[in-house]
Amino acid sequence: MFQTEAILIDTSLKEKAWSQLFSGLEKRAFRFACLELGDSGQAGDMVQEAAIKLMQKYSDRPTEEWVALFYAILRNHIRDHQRRQRLERLLGFWRTENDDAEEDLSALPDLFPSPDDQLSGQQLGTQIESALRQLPNRQREAFLFREWQELSVEETAMAMGCSSGSVKVHHYRALRRLRTLLADWAPGGYDDEA
């Protein structure tokens, strides 16, 4: 009886820890998935699937590892989905009319008060999204995990399944490329020496 109670308490604590963690992680993970997929409906599904898989398969792991594991699972789900889409296109299984009703990142709430600022912000957002899509996958992942998800180098390495050194290289190269691609949006340009 005592052992059963201990298991129930441990399970309850893990559920609370996951609930707290996921409430702060969900929006950032959704944005990450939106940028990777370009479809907010699909992105929401991927985030939910990754959360479920984490709790089903890895709830026994230390809670400190959950963020990196969650992003690794999410990243793998996204890659699998993209692979299936490419295969369907190659095999000629074209999308149905219902699949064309995609939502994009412009559906996210606007943060700019004036119409001019709003237009400028939308243009910048489009440019950033375009620049991110031009990066190789590993560089884009390293950048998004480090800058937007605020993961540490070690957490990013775990999520990407590579070494910390590799994360640093991919992140550095992504920053350099983004500086070049977005130079027109910087007030005085970017100083490569800085």
PDB file of C-alpha atoms in Angstrom:
ATOM      1  CA  MET A   1       0.000   0.000   0.000  1.00  0.00           C
ATOM      2  CA  PHE A   2       2.815   2.438   0.882  1.00  0.00           C
ATOM      3  CA  GLN A   3       4.607   1.781  -2.422  1.00  0.00           C
ATOM      4  CA  THR A   4       1.398   2.417  -4.392  1.00  0.00           C
ATOM      5  CA  GLU A   5       0.872   5.736  -2.603  1.00  0.00           C
ATOM      6  CA  ALA A   6       4.471   6.758  -3.346  1.00  0.00           C
ATOM      7  CA  ILE A   7       3.967   5.984  -7.042  1.00  0.00           C
ATOM      8  CA  LEU A   8       0.745   8.030  -7.120  1.00  0.00           C
ATOM      9  CA  ILE A   9       2.441  10.994  -5.425  1.00  0.00           C
ATOM     10  CA  ASP A  10       5.403  10.791  -7.822  1.00  0.00           C
ATOM     11  CA  THR A  11       3.044  10.654 -10.814  1.00  0.00           C
ATOM     12  CA  SER A  12       1.074  13.624  -9.500  1.00  0.00           C
ATOM     13  CA  LEU A  13       4.252  15.674  -9.017  1.00  0.00           C
ATOM     14  CA  LYS A  14       5.453  14.861 -12.534  1.00  0.00           C
ATOM     15  CA  GLU A  15       2.069  15.833 -13.983  1.00  0.00           C
ATOM     16  CA  LYS A  16       2.230  19.177 -12.155  1.00  0.00           C
ATOM     17  CA  ALA A  17       5.818  19.742 -13.298  1.00  0.00           C
ATOM     18  CA  TRP A  18       4.865  18.948 -16.887  1.00  0.00           C
ATOM     19  CA  SER A  19       1.804  21.193 -16.730  1.00  0.00           C
ATOM     20  CA  GLN A  20       3.883  24.130 -15.492  1.00  0.00           C
ATOM     21  CA  LEU A  21       6.638  23.512 -18.018  1.00  0.00           C
ATOM     22  CA  PHE A  22       4.292  23.066 -20.975  1.00  0.00           C
ATOM     23  CA  SER A  23       2.247  26.177 -20.185  1.00  0.00           C
ATOM     24  CA  GLY A  24       5.389  28.293 -20.628  1.00  0.00           C
ATOM     25  CA  LEU A  25       6.692  26.279 -23.560  1.00  0.00           C
ATOM     26  CA  GLU A  26       3.606  25.822 -25.714  1.00  0.00           C
ATOM     27  CA  LYS A  27       3.530  29.243 -27.438  1.00  0.00           C
ATOM     28  CA  ARG A  28       7.244  29.226 -28.237  1.00  0.00           C
ATOM     29  CA  ALA A  29       7.048  25.667 -29.551  1.00  0.00           C
ATOM     30  CA  PHE A  30       4.027  26.624 -31.659  1.00  0.00           C
ATOM     31  CA  ARG A  31       5.918  29.549 -33.225  1.00  0.00           C
ATOM     32  CA  PHE A  32       8.876  27.267 -33.924  1.00  0.00           C
ATOM     33  CA  ALA A  33       6.615  24.707 -35.619  1.00  0.00           C
ATOM     34  CA  CYS A  34       4.817  27.463 -37.588  1.00  0.00           C
ATOM     35  CA  LEU A  35       8.116  28.720 -38.956  1.00  0.00           C
ATOM     36  CA  GLU A  36       9.183  25.223 -39.926  1.00  0.00           C
ATOM     37  CA  LEU A  37       5.854  24.164 -41.447  1.00  0.00           C
ATOM     38  CA  GLY A  38       4.185  27.388 -42.568  1.00  0.00           C
ATOM     39  CA  ASP A  39       0.817  25.991 -41.415  1.00  0.00           C
ATOM     40  CA  SER A  40      -0.514  26.930 -37.981  1.00  0.00           C
ATOM     41  CA  GLY A  41      -3.057  24.090 -37.886  1.00  0.00           C
ATOM     42  CA  GLN A  42      -0.397  21.493 -38.605  1.00  0.00           C
ATOM     43  CA  ALA A  43       1.983  23.230 -36.184  1.00  0.00           C
ATOM     44  CA  GLY A  44      -0.532  22.967 -33.335  1.00  0.00           C
ATOM     45  CA  ASP A  45      -1.028  19.274 -34.049  1.00  0.00           C
ATOM     46  CA  MET A  46       2.733  18.664 -34.061  1.00  0.00           C
ATOM     47  CA  VAL A  47       3.189  20.440 -30.717  1.00  0.00           C
ATOM     48  CA  GLN A  48       0.406  18.367 -29.140  1.00  0.00           C
ATOM     49  CA  GLU A  49       1.784  15.104 -30.560  1.00  0.00           C
ATOM     50  CA  ALA A  50       5.268  15.910 -29.265  1.00  0.00           C
ATOM     51  CA  ALA A  51       3.904  16.703 -25.792  1.00  0.00           C
ATOM     52  CA  ILE A  52       1.946  13.449 -25.670  1.00  0.00           C
ATOM     53  CA  LYS A  53       4.919  11.400 -26.837  1.00  0.00           C
ATOM     54  CA  LEU A  54       7.200  13.034 -24.279  1.00  0.00           C
ATOM     55  CA  MET A  55       4.888  12.125 -21.420  1.00  0.00           C
ATOM     56  CA  GLN A  56       4.191   8.617 -22.720  1.00  0.00           C
ATOM     57  CA  LYS A  57       7.769   7.644 -23.466  1.00  0.00           C
ATOM     58  CA  TYR A  58      10.033   9.884 -21.380  1.00  0.00           C
ATOM     59  CA  SER A  59       8.151  10.875 -18.223  1.00  0.00           C
ATOM     60  CA  ASP A  60      10.581   8.763 -16.197  1.00  0.00           C
ATOM     61  CA  ARG A  61      13.511  10.942 -17.320  1.00  0.00           C
ATOM     62  CA  PRO A  62      14.677  13.823 -15.091  1.00  0.00           C
ATOM     63  CA  THR A  63      12.547  16.939 -15.511  1.00  0.00           C
ATOM     64  CA  GLU A  64      15.664  18.958 -16.425  1.00  0.00           C
ATOM     65  CA  GLU A  65      15.865  16.980 -19.689  1.00  0.00           C
ATOM     66  CA  TRP A  66      12.228  17.486 -20.690  1.00  0.00           C
ATOM     67  CA  VAL A  67      12.658  20.747 -22.623  1.00  0.00           C
ATOM     68  CA  ALA A  68      15.449  19.396 -24.825  1.00  0.00           C
ATOM     69  CA  LEU A  69      13.646  16.078 -25.265  1.00  0.00           C
ATOM     70  CA  PHE A  70      10.419  17.874 -26.168  1.00  0.00           C
ATOM     71  CA  TYR A  71      12.132  19.932 -28.867  1.00  0.00           C
ATOM     72  CA  ALA A  72      13.951  16.859 -30.200  1.00  0.00           C
ATOM     73  CA  ILE A  73      10.624  15.029 -30.495  1.00  0.00           C
ATOM     74  CA  LEU A  74       8.961  18.067 -32.090  1.00  0.00           C
ATOM     75  CA  ARG A  75      11.827  18.489 -34.532  1.00  0.00           C
ATOM     76  CA  ASN A  76      11.639  14.816 -35.521  1.00  0.00           C
ATOM     77  CA  HIS A  77       7.850  14.990 -36.011  1.00  0.00           C
ATOM     78  CA  ILE A  78       8.294  18.036 -38.244  1.00  0.00           C
ATOM     79  CA  ARG A  79      11.050  16.355 -40.285  1.00  0.00           C
ATOM     80  CA  ASP A  80       8.920  13.219 -40.721  1.00  0.00           C
ATOM     81  CA  HIS A  81       5.980  15.336 -41.881  1.00  0.00           C
ATOM     82  CA  GLN A  82       8.142  17.260 -44.345  1.00  0.00           C
ATOM     83  CA  ARG A  83       9.602  14.015 -45.679  1.00  0.00           C
ATOM     84  CA  ARG A  84       6.103  12.596 -46.229  1.00  0.00           C
ATOM     85  CA  GLN A  85       5.044  15.786 -48.008  1.00  0.00           C
ATOM     86  CA  ARG A  86       8.048  15.660 -50.342  1.00  0.00           C
ATOM     87  CA  LEU A  87       7.357  12.011 -51.103  1.00  0.00           C
ATOM     88  CA  GLU A  88       3.692  12.742 -51.837  1.00  0.00           C
ATOM     89  CA  ARG A  89       4.694  15.527 -54.217  1.00  0.00           C
ATOM     90  CA  LEU A  90       7.197  13.275 -55.966  1.00  0.00           C
ATOM     91  CA  LEU A  91       4.654  10.494 -56.328  1.00  0.00           C
ATOM     92  CA  GLY A  92       1.995  12.866 -57.611  1.00  0.00           C
ATOM     93  CA  PHE A  93      -0.436  12.708 -54.688  1.00  0.00           C
ATOM     94  CA  TRP A  94      -1.467  16.353 -54.897  1.00  0.00           C
ATOM     95  CA  ARG A  95      -3.126  18.147 -52.056  1.00  0.00           C
ATOM     96  CA  THR A  96      -6.889  18.480 -51.920  1.00  0.00           C
ATOM     97  CA  GLU A  97      -8.698  21.832 -51.993  1.00  0.00           C
ATOM     98  CA  ASN A  98      -9.241  21.666 -48.217  1.00  0.00           C
ATOM     99  CA  ASP A  99      -5.492  21.416 -47.635  1.00  0.00           C
ATOM    100  CA  ASP A 100      -4.970  24.731 -49.444  1.00  0.00           C
ATOM    101  CA  ALA A 101      -6.796  26.630 -46.701  1.00  0.00           C
ATOM    102  CA  GLU A 102      -3.546  27.213 -44.815  1.00  0.00           C
ATOM    103  CA  GLU A 103      -3.121  29.793 -42.113  1.00  0.00           C
ATOM    104  CA  ASP A 104       0.176  31.625 -42.044  1.00  0.00           C
ATOM    105  CA  LEU A 105       2.120  33.617 -39.506  1.00  0.00           C
ATOM    106  CA  SER A 106       0.190  36.778 -40.385  1.00  0.00           C
ATOM    107  CA  ALA A 107      -2.701  35.253 -38.390  1.00  0.00           C
ATOM    108  CA  LEU A 108      -0.731  35.898 -35.197  1.00  0.00           C
ATOM    109  CA  PRO A 109      -1.810  39.036 -33.307  1.00  0.00           C
ATOM    110  CA  ASP A 110      -0.380  42.333 -34.528  1.00  0.00           C
ATOM    111  CA  LEU A 111       1.780  44.197 -32.058  1.00  0.00           C
ATOM    112  CA  PHE A 112       2.160  47.501 -33.941  1.00  0.00           C
ATOM    113  CA  PRO A 113      -0.239  50.350 -33.186  1.00  0.00           C
ATOM    114  CA  SER A 114      -0.136  52.515 -36.344  1.00  0.00           C
ATOM    115  CA  PRO A 115      -0.958  51.302 -39.863  1.00  0.00           C
ATOM    116  CA  ASP A 116       2.493  52.343 -41.117  1.00  0.00           C
ATOM    117  CA  ASP A 117       4.206  50.481 -38.291  1.00  0.00           C
ATOM    118  CA  GLN A 118       1.923  47.541 -38.883  1.00  0.00           C
ATOM    119  CA  LEU A 119       2.818  47.411 -42.588  1.00  0.00           C
ATOM    120  CA  SER A 120       6.510  47.784 -41.820  1.00  0.00           C
ATOM    121  CA  GLY A 121       6.294  45.042 -39.198  1.00  0.00           C
ATOM    122  CA  GLN A 122       4.525  42.700 -41.598  1.00  0.00           C
ATOM    123  CA  GLN A 123       7.140  43.364 -44.249  1.00  0.00           C
ATOM    124  CA  LEU A 124       9.946  42.753 -41.774  1.00  0.00           C
ATOM    125  CA  GLY A 125       8.244  39.588 -40.542  1.00  0.00           C
ATOM    126  CA  THR A 126       7.942  38.354 -44.109  1.00  0.00           C
ATOM    127  CA  GLN A 127      11.617  39.148 -44.724  1.00  0.00           C
ATOM    128  CA  ILE A 128      12.714  37.359 -41.550  1.00  0.00           C
ATOM    129  CA  GLU A 129      10.610  34.311 -42.395  1.00  0.00           C
ATOM    130  CA  SER A 130      12.019  34.298 -45.926  1.00  0.00           C
ATOM    131  CA  ALA A 131      15.584  34.640 -44.625  1.00  0.00           C
ATOM    132  CA  LEU A 132      15.056  31.795 -42.145  1.00  0.00           C
ATOM    133  CA  ARG A 133      13.734  29.548 -44.912  1.00  0.00           C
ATOM    134  CA  GLN A 134      16.898  30.226 -46.939  1.00  0.00           C
ATOM    135  CA  LEU A 135      19.106  28.824 -44.191  1.00  0.00           C
ATOM    136  CA  PRO A 136      20.115  25.168 -44.301  1.00  0.00           C
ATOM    137  CA  ASN A 137      17.993  23.065 -41.904  1.00  0.00           C
ATOM    138  CA  ARG A 138      20.676  22.619 -39.249  1.00  0.00           C
ATOM    139  CA  GLN A 139      21.539  26.333 -39.180  1.00  0.00           C
ATOM    140  CA  ARG A 140      17.862  27.299 -38.974  1.00  0.00           C
ATOM    141  CA  GLU A 141      17.282  24.821 -36.139  1.00  0.00           C
ATOM    142  CA  ALA A 142      20.327  26.016 -34.200  1.00  0.00           C
ATOM    143  CA  PHE A 143      19.253  29.645 -34.609  1.00  0.00           C
ATOM    144  CA  LEU A 144      15.623  29.029 -33.614  1.00  0.00           C
ATOM    145  CA  PHE A 145      16.518  26.869 -30.623  1.00  0.00           C
ATOM    146  CA  ARG A 146      19.200  29.258 -29.329  1.00  0.00           C
ATOM    147  CA  GLU A 147      17.623  32.644 -30.101  1.00  0.00           C
ATOM    148  CA  TRP A 148      13.869  32.137 -30.122  1.00  0.00           C
ATOM    149  CA  GLN A 149      13.477  29.195 -27.776  1.00  0.00           C
ATOM    150  CA  GLU A 150      16.334  30.404 -25.544  1.00  0.00           C
ATOM    151  CA  LEU A 151      17.753  26.913 -25.085  1.00  0.00           C
ATOM    152  CA  SER A 152      21.310  26.562 -23.829  1.00  0.00           C
ATOM    153  CA  VAL A 153      24.017  25.183 -26.118  1.00  0.00           C
ATOM    154  CA  GLU A 154      23.776  21.837 -24.316  1.00  0.00           C
ATOM    155  CA  GLU A 155      19.962  21.692 -24.558  1.00  0.00           C
ATOM    156  CA  THR A 156      20.154  22.618 -28.235  1.00  0.00           C
ATOM    157  CA  ALA A 157      22.749  19.908 -28.838  1.00  0.00           C
ATOM    158  CA  MET A 158      20.499  17.359 -27.169  1.00  0.00           C
ATOM    159  CA  ALA A 159      17.459  18.532 -29.169  1.00  0.00           C
ATOM    160  CA  MET A 160      19.375  18.464 -32.462  1.00  0.00           C
ATOM    161  CA  GLY A 161      21.224  15.230 -31.718  1.00  0.00           C
ATOM    162  CA  CYS A 162      24.695  16.678 -32.254  1.00  0.00           C
ATOM    163  CA  SER A 163      27.651  18.000 -30.258  1.00  0.00           C
ATOM    164  CA  SER A 164      27.809  21.377 -28.523  1.00  0.00           C
ATOM    165  CA  GLY A 165      30.574  22.421 -30.897  1.00  0.00           C
ATOM    166  CA  SER A 166      28.383  21.643 -33.879  1.00  0.00           C
ATOM    167  CA  VAL A 167      25.593  23.770 -32.385  1.00  0.00           C
ATOM    168  CA  LYS A 168      27.997  26.694 -31.969  1.00  0.00           C
ATOM    169  CA  VAL A 169      29.173  26.412 -35.583  1.00  0.00           C
ATOM    170  CA  HIS A 170      25.636  26.145 -37.005  1.00  0.00           C
ATOM    171  CA  HIS A 171      24.453  29.044 -34.832  1.00  0.00           C
ATOM    172  CA  TYR A 172      27.378  31.264 -35.844  1.00  0.00           C
ATOM    173  CA  ARG A 173      26.889  30.528 -39.540  1.00  0.00           C
ATOM    174  CA  ALA A 174      23.152  31.196 -39.248  1.00  0.00           C
ATOM    175  CA  LEU A 175      23.812  34.580 -37.623  1.00  0.00           C
ATOM    176  CA  ARG A 176      26.309  35.547 -40.327  1.00  0.00           C
ATOM    177  CA  ARG A 177      23.925  34.532 -43.121  1.00  0.00           C
ATOM    178  CA  LEU A 178      20.950  36.303 -41.519  1.00  0.00           C
ATOM    179  CA  ARG A 179      23.003  39.485 -41.128  1.00  0.00           C
ATOM    180  CA  THR A 180      23.686  39.384 -44.858  1.00  0.00           C
ATOM    181  CA  LEU A 181      20.105  38.551 -45.838  1.00  0.00           C
ATOM    182  CA  LEU A 182      18.568  41.196 -43.556  1.00  0.00           C
ATOM    183  CA  ALA A 183      21.190  43.948 -43.993  1.00  0.00           C
ATOM    184  CA  ASP A 184      18.673  46.253 -45.709  1.00  0.00           C
ATOM    185  CA  TRP A 185      16.529  46.257 -42.561  1.00  0.00           C
ATOM    186  CA  ALA A 186      19.322  47.345 -40.204  1.00  0.00           C
ATOM    187  CA  PRO A 187      19.363  51.163 -39.754  1.00  0.00           C
ATOM    188  CA  GLY A 188      23.101  51.516 -40.405  1.00  0.00           C
ATOM    189  CA  GLY A 189      23.710  48.088 -41.895  1.00  0.00           C
ATOM    190  CA  TYR A 190      25.648  45.451 -40.029  1.00  0.00           C
ATOM    191  CA  ASP A 191      29.266  45.749 -39.084  1.00  0.00           C
ATOM    192  CA  ASP A 192      30.873  42.381 -39.837  1.00  0.00           C
ATOM    193  CA  GLU A 193      33.773  43.193 -37.546  1.00  0.00           C
ATOM    194  CA  ALA A 194      31.553  43.538 -34.471  1.00  0.00           C
TER     195      ALA A 194
END
